[in-house]
Amino acid sequence: MPTDTELDSNPRTTPADGGAESADGSAAPADGEGELDLLLTAKTVAADGVVVLHLRHPGGVPLPSWEPGAHLDLLLRPDLVRQYSLCGDPADRTELRVAVLRESAGRGGSAYVHDGLPVGATVRVRGPRNHFALLPAQRYLFIAGGIGITPIVPMVAAAQASGADWRLVYGGRSRTSMAFRTELRDRYGDRVSIQPQDETGLLDLPALLAEPDPGRLVYCCGPEPLLGAVEANCRHWPAGTLRVERFAPKTFAEPVRRESFEVELAQSGRTLAVPPDRSILQTVEEAGIPVLSSCQEGTCGTCETPVLAGIPEHRDSLLTDEEQAANDTMMICVSRSRTPKLVLDL
């Protein structure tokens, strides 16, 4: 999830206790929970405009475990939080790596990472979390666009290790802008197809996805035009075949229920009215109930909340169609209700 979208950090929330003991005697957070201060030990150049941050625990404490597809929150300043996909080796508990693209049209996050974050700096992180998990399969097709290659790098390594049949099609503006292209080709050979747009044009998705393969999973990460095109060309594939990760939220029409609705908070024993101009998250926080959140645009999954009753109107850009249809969880930063009342596990 490599994005320079301006996010609202939420320092009101605190991590759960647990995990290994750090060098100063404090407890490191359990895997995937809480916040942790890490040391930026190196910044390496992966491509034009792309740097890789190498993060380690200053006391040598083993870092939280993660699996391919996971992302990490970087709390760069109290008002500046960014989320980036982990692109290192999940088996290496000594280092976490993320790749950051300098975005000229961004709102300061990538510029801060490139220009204002020196080697030796302490970086507060939250996570890892995974909403783009690699599911077991005998065959995979990976499609990456630009910096969308970052979550795919550990995925292809896992696919290779599992003995699965897989292929990666990787597009970008130019060869020099495509991070990890050399390492991928050197390691995997012809399984990896590098297709710079200035040399080969846009990816030929109609040809690539022409014939449905019921046994193959398709994973795609990249800019919205690529994701939309892949989704369009996978409509005739079996349901559940395609999994994507977005940099930015989808565009939605007006909510189905334009009037207020109620949310009953099962743990808190309170019922709150959610007005048309406020989100569930805002309403809950204004009632003094802390909820972990980050992006507030339905792309990161931090505020995912179990639904115990009622039918949500899903307006996130993260859950799959099947996950949304189950109606057992929702992103309360953007999603609303189709029914007069929701019961949430809060």
XYZ file of N, CA and C in Angstrom, residues 255-257 261-263 280 305-316 319 323-332 334-344:
123
model
N -24.829 7.846 -0.410
C -25.195 6.675 0.388
C -26.638 6.249 0.145
N -26.911 4.955 0.306
C -28.261 4.428 0.140
C -29.197 5.048 1.171
N -28.758 5.092 2.415
C -29.552 5.686 3.495
C -29.008 7.079 3.776
N -28.911 7.039 11.194
C -29.151 5.666 11.625
C -28.486 5.477 12.971
N -28.792 4.383 13.639
C -28.241 4.113 14.964
C -27.170 3.044 14.902
N -26.207 3.176 15.798
C -25.235 2.103 16.015
C -25.266 1.742 17.491
N -19.459 6.889 11.126
C -19.575 6.105 12.359
C -18.352 6.345 13.237
N -14.163 -3.243 11.869
C -14.954 -3.539 13.070
C -15.947 -4.663 12.787
N -16.044 -5.659 13.658
C -17.029 -6.728 13.463
C -18.463 -6.186 13.549
N -19.317 -6.699 12.665
C -20.740 -6.349 12.656
C -21.516 -7.521 13.245
N -22.293 -7.261 14.302
C -23.049 -8.313 14.980
C -24.490 -8.401 14.505
N -25.034 -7.290 13.997
C -26.406 -7.277 13.483
C -26.569 -6.059 12.591
N -27.546 -6.135 11.678
C -27.757 -5.072 10.718
C -26.966 -5.314 9.442
N -27.230 -4.487 8.435
C -26.579 -4.647 7.134
C -25.800 -3.378 6.805
N -24.486 -3.460 6.730
C -23.696 -2.282 6.389
C -23.863 -1.901 4.917
N -23.630 -0.636 4.631
C -23.411 -0.208 3.257
C -21.906 -0.014 3.099
N -21.268 -0.946 2.461
C -19.811 -0.929 2.360
C -19.368 0.134 1.357
N -18.508 1.033 1.821
C -17.982 2.095 0.972
C -16.451 2.138 1.052
N -15.873 0.999 1.429
C -14.422 0.910 1.518
C -13.842 0.477 0.179
N -12.110 -4.389 1.156
C -12.719 -5.711 1.219
C -13.081 -6.209 -0.176
N -16.132 -10.648 0.733
C -16.030 -10.195 2.122
C -17.110 -9.172 2.451
N -17.398 -8.294 1.505
C -18.474 -7.327 1.734
C -19.826 -8.026 1.809
N -20.041 -9.008 0.949
C -21.322 -9.709 0.945
C -21.563 -10.469 2.245
N -20.517 -10.864 2.930
C -20.677 -11.576 4.197
C -21.244 -10.672 5.284
N -21.000 -9.372 5.185
C -21.545 -8.378 6.118
C -21.200 -8.654 7.580
N -20.044 -9.263 7.813
C -19.656 -9.533 9.195
C -18.565 -8.605 9.694
N -18.124 -7.679 8.847
C -17.133 -6.695 9.241
C -17.280 -5.479 8.335
N -16.814 -4.316 8.814
C -16.930 -3.096 8.017
C -15.852 -2.101 8.433
N -15.564 -1.159 7.530
C -14.655 -0.057 7.819
C -15.499 1.142 8.246
N -15.463 1.452 9.527
C -16.395 2.443 10.050
C -15.979 3.882 9.738
N -15.702 5.023 6.662
C -16.411 5.448 5.455
C -17.742 4.726 5.242
N -17.854 3.500 5.704
C -19.056 2.715 5.433
C -20.202 3.146 6.340
N -21.424 2.918 5.857
C -22.599 3.371 6.584
C -23.557 2.190 6.769
N -24.852 2.445 6.840
C -25.809 1.374 7.127
C -26.942 1.371 6.115
N -27.342 0.170 5.719
C -28.534 0.011 4.878
C -29.787 -0.169 5.728
N -29.584 -0.484 6.978
C -30.712 -0.726 7.891
C -30.768 0.385 8.929
N -31.918 0.555 9.605
C -32.026 1.638 10.591
C -31.037 1.524 11.744
N -30.499 0.306 11.960
C -29.607 0.118 13.100
C -28.535 -0.921 12.788
N -27.336 -0.666 13.267
C -26.239 -1.623 13.236
C -25.821 -1.930 14.660
N -25.442 -3.157 14.899
C -24.842 -3.531 16.180
C -23.387 -3.897 15.897
N -22.478 -3.151 16.539
C -21.044 -3.311 16.297
C -20.353 -3.832 17.543
